[in-house]
CSV table of C-alpha atoms in Angstrom, one decimal:
chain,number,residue,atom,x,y,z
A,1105,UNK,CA,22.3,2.6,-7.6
A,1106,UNK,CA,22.9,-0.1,-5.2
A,1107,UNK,CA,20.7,-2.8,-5.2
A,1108,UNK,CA,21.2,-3.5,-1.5
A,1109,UNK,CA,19.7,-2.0,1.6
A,1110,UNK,CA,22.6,-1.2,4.1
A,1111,UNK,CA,22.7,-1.2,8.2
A,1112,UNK,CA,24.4,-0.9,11.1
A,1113,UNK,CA,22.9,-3.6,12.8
A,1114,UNK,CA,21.9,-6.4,10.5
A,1115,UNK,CA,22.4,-9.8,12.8
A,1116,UNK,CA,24.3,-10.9,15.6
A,1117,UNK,CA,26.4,-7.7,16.0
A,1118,UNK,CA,27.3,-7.4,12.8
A,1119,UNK,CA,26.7,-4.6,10.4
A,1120,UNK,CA,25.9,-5.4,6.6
A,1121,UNK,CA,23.8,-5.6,4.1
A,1122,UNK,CA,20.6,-7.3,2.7
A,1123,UNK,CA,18.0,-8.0,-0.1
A,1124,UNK,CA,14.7,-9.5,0.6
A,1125,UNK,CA,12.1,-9.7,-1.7
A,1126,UNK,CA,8.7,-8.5,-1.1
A,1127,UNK,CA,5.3,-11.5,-1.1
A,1128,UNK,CA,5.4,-15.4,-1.6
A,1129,UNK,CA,8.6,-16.7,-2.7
A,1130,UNK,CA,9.0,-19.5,-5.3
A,1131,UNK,CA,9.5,-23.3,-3.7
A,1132,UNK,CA,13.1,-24.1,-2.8
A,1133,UNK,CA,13.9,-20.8,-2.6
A,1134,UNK,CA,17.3,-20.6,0.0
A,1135,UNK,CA,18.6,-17.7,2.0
A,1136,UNK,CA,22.2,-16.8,0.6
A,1137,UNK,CA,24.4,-15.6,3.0
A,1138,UNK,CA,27.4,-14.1,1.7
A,1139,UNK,CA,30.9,-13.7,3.2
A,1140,UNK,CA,33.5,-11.5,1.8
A,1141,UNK,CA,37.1,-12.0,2.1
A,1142,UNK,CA,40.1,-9.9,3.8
A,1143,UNK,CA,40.3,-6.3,3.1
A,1144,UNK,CA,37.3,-6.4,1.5
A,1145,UNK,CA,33.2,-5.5,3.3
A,1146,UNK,CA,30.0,-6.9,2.3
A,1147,UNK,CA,30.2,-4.1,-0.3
A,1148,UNK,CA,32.5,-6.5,-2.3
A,1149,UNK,CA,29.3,-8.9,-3.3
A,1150,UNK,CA,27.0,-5.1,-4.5
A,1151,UNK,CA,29.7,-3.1,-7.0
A,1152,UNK,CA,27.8,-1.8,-9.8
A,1153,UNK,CA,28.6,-3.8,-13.2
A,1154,UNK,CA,29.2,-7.2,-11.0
A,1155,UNK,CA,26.4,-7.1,-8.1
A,1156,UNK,CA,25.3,-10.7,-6.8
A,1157,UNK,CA,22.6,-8.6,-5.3
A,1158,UNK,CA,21.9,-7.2,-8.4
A,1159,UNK,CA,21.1,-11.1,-9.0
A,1160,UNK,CA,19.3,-11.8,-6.7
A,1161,UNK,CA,16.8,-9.0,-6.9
A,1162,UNK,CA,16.5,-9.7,-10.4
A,1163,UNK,CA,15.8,-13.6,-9.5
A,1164,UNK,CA,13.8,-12.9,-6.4
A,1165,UNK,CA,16.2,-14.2,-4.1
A,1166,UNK,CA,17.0,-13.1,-0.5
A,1167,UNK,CA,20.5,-12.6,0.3
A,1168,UNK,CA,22.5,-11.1,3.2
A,1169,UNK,CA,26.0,-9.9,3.7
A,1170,UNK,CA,27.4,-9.5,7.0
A,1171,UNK,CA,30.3,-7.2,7.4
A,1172,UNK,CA,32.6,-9.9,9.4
A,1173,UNK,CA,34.3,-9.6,12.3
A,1174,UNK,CA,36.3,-6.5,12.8
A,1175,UNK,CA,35.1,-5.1,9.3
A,1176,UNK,CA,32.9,-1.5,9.4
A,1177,UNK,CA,30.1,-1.2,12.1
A,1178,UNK,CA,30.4,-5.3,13.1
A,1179,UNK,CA,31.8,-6.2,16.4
A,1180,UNK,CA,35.7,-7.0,16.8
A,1181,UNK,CA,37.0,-10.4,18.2
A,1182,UNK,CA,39.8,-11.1,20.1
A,1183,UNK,CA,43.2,-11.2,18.4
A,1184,UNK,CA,42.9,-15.2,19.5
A,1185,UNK,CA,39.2,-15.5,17.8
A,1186,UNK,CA,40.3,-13.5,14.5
A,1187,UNK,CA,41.6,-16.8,13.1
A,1188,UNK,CA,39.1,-18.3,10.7
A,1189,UNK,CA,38.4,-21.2,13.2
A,1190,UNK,CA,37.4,-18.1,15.6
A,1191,UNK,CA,35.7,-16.5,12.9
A,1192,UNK,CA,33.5,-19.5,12.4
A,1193,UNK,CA,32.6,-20.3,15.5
A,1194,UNK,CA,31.2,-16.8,16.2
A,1195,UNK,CA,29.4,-16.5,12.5
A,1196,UNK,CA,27.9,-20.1,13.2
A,1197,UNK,CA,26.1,-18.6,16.1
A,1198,UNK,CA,24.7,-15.3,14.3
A,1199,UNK,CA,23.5,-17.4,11.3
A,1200,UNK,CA,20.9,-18.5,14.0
A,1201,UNK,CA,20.1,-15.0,14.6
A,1202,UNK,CA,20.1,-15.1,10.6
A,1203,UNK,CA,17.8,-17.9,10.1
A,1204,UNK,CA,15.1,-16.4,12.7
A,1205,UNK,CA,15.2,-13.0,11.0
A,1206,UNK,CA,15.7,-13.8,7.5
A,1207,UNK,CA,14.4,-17.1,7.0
A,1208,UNK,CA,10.6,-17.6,6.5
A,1209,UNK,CA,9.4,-19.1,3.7
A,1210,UNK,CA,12.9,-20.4,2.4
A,1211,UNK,CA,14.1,-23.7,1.9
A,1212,UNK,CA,17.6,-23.0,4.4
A,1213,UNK,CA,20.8,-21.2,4.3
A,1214,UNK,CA,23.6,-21.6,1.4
A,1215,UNK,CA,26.3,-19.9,2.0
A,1216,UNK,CA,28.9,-17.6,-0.4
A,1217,UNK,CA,32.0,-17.7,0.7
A,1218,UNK,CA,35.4,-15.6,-1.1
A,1219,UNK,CA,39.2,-15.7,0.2
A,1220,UNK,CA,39.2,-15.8,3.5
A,1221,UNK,CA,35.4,-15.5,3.7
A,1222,UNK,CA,35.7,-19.1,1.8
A,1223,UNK,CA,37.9,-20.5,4.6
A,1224,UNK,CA,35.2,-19.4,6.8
A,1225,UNK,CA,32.5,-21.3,5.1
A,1226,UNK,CA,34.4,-24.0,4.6
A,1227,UNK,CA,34.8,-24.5,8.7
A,1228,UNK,CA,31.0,-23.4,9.5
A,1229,UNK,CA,30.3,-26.1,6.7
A,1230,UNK,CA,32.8,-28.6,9.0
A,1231,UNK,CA,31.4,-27.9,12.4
A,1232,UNK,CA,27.6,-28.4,11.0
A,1233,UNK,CA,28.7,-31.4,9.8
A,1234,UNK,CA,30.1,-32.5,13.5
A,1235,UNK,CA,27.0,-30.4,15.5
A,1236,UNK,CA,23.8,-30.2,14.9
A,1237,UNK,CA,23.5,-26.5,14.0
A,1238,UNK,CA,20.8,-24.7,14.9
A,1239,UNK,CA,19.9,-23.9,11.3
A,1240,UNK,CA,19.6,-25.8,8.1
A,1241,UNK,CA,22.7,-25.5,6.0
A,1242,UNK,CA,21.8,-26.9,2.6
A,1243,UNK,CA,25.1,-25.6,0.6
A,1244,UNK,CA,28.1,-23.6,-0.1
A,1245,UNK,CA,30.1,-22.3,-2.9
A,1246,UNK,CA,33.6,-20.9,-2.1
A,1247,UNK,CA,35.8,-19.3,-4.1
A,1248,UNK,CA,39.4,-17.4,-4.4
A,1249,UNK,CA,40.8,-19.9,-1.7
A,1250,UNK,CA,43.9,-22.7,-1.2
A,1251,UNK,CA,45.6,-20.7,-3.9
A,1252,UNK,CA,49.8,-21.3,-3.3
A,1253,UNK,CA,51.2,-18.0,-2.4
A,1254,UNK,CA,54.0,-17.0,-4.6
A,1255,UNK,CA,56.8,-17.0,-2.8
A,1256,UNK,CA,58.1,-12.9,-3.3
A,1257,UNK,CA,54.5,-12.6,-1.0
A,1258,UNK,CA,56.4,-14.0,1.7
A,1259,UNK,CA,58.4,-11.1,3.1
A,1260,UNK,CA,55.7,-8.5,2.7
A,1261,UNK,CA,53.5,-11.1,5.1
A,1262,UNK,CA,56.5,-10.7,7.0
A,1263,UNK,CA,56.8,-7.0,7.0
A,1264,UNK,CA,53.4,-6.3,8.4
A,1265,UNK,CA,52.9,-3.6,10.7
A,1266,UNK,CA,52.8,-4.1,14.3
A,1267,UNK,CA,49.4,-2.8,14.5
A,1268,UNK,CA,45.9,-4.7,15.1
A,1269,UNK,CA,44.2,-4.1,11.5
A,1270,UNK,CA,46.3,-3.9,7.8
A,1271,UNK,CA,45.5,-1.8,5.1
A,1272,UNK,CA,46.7,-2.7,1.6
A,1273,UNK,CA,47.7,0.3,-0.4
A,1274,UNK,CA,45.5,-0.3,-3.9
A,1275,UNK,CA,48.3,-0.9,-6.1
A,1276,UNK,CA,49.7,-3.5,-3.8
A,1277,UNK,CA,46.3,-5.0,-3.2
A,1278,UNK,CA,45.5,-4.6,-7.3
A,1279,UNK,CA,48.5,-6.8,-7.9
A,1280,UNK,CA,47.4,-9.3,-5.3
A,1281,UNK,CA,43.8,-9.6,-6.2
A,1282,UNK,CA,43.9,-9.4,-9.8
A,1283,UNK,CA,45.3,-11.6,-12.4
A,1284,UNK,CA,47.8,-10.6,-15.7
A,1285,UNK,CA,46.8,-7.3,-17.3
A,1286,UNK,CA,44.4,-8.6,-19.9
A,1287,UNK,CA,42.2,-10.5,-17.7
A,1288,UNK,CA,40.3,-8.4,-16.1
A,1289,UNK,CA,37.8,-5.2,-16.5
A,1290,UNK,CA,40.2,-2.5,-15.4
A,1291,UNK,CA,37.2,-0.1,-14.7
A,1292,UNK,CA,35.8,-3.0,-12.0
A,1293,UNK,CA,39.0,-3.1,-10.5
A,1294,UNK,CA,38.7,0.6,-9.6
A,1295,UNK,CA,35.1,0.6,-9.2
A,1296,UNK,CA,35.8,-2.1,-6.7
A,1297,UNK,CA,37.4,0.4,-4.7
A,1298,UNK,CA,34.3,0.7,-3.0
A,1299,UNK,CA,34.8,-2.4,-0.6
A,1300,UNK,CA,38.2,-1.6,0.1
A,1301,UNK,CA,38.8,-1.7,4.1
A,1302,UNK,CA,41.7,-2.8,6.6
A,1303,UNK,CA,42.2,-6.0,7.5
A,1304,UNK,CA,42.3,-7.6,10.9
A,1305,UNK,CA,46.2,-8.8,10.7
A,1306,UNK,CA,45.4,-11.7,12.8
A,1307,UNK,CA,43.0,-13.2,9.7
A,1308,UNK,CA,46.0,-12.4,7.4
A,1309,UNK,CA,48.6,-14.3,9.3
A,1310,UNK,CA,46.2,-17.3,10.0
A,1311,UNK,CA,45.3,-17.8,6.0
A,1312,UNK,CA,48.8,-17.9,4.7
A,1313,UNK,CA,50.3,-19.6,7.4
A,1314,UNK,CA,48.2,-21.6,9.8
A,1315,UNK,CA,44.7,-22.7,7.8
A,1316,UNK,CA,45.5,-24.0,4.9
């Protein structure tokens, strides 16, 4: 059973997912906001057998997972504000939203981010360092990001459809995600499945070959 409540219309038009604990929460208790990477949705951070919301129910800590931009019931950007930098400007705004709706009684917002979600952090983490954000970032932890493409990537990036979103077909995507045969859960990586979605191609392009 999933141990996160889903809906269409979680904060600042985006759709997602959240856990919040019922009564008083323990001191210096954060909000975890967590941001999943391309062709994955906030599904990626609940599959059974590796849930981080299984974790936080268990530890009594609220945590929220937007669908990003362009992902299942969330609003899409232009192709020009698809690019991580756009991404973060937009998701710095709704983490206000966030903060008003989610936020009582916790100590401020750390943020999860994977893959391209990571990237994302990473800038929201930049520009609340240059402006005074509008509320209190008190950490990340990023993951699955400034990895070197191996080169034989380089012409499928450069095959990519001519179309707005790209969907990976799983055995392409399995040998892109994963790591040798032997280390990994096979039965996650299917189970995983669960999360799969395309991909706004304009994130894709700016992650291998603008951002980092």
């Amino acid at each position: 059973m999933s141990a996160s409540q889903q809906t269409t219309s979680l904060f600042g038009e985006l759709s997602g997912r959240f856990h919040k604990p019922s009564g008083a929460l323990a001191p210096r208790t954060p909000l975890v906001v967590a941001l999943h990477g391309g062709t994955y949705t906030s599904a990626y951070f609940d599959v059974p057998g590796a849930s981080l919301f299984e974790a936080a129910v268990a530890n009594r800590i609220p945590l929220i997972a937007p669908d990003r931009p362009g992902y299942v019931n969330s609003l899409s950007l232009a192709p020009s504000e698809m690019t991580v930098e756009g991404q973060a400007r937009h998701l710095s705004r709704a983490l206000k939203d966030a903060w008003q709706r989610f936020g009582a009684g916790t100590s401020g917002i750390f943020i999860i981010g994977h893959s391209i979600g990571g990237a994302i952090t990473a800038a929201i983490a930049a520009r609340a360092a240059e402006h005074k954000p509008e509320f209190p970032l008190i950490g990340i932890a990023l993951s699955g990001m400034c990895l070197n493409t191996p080169p034989e990537h380089k012409p499928l990036w450069e095959q990519l459809p001519d179309t707005p979103t790209v969907e990976m077909p799983p055995p392409v995507k399995d040998a892109l995600m994963f790591g040798p045969e032997g280390s990994f859960d096979s039965k996650l990586v299917r189970d995983s499945d669960i999360a799969n979605a395309a991909a706004p191609k304009a994130e894709l392009i700016d992650i291998v070959s603008t951002w980092s």
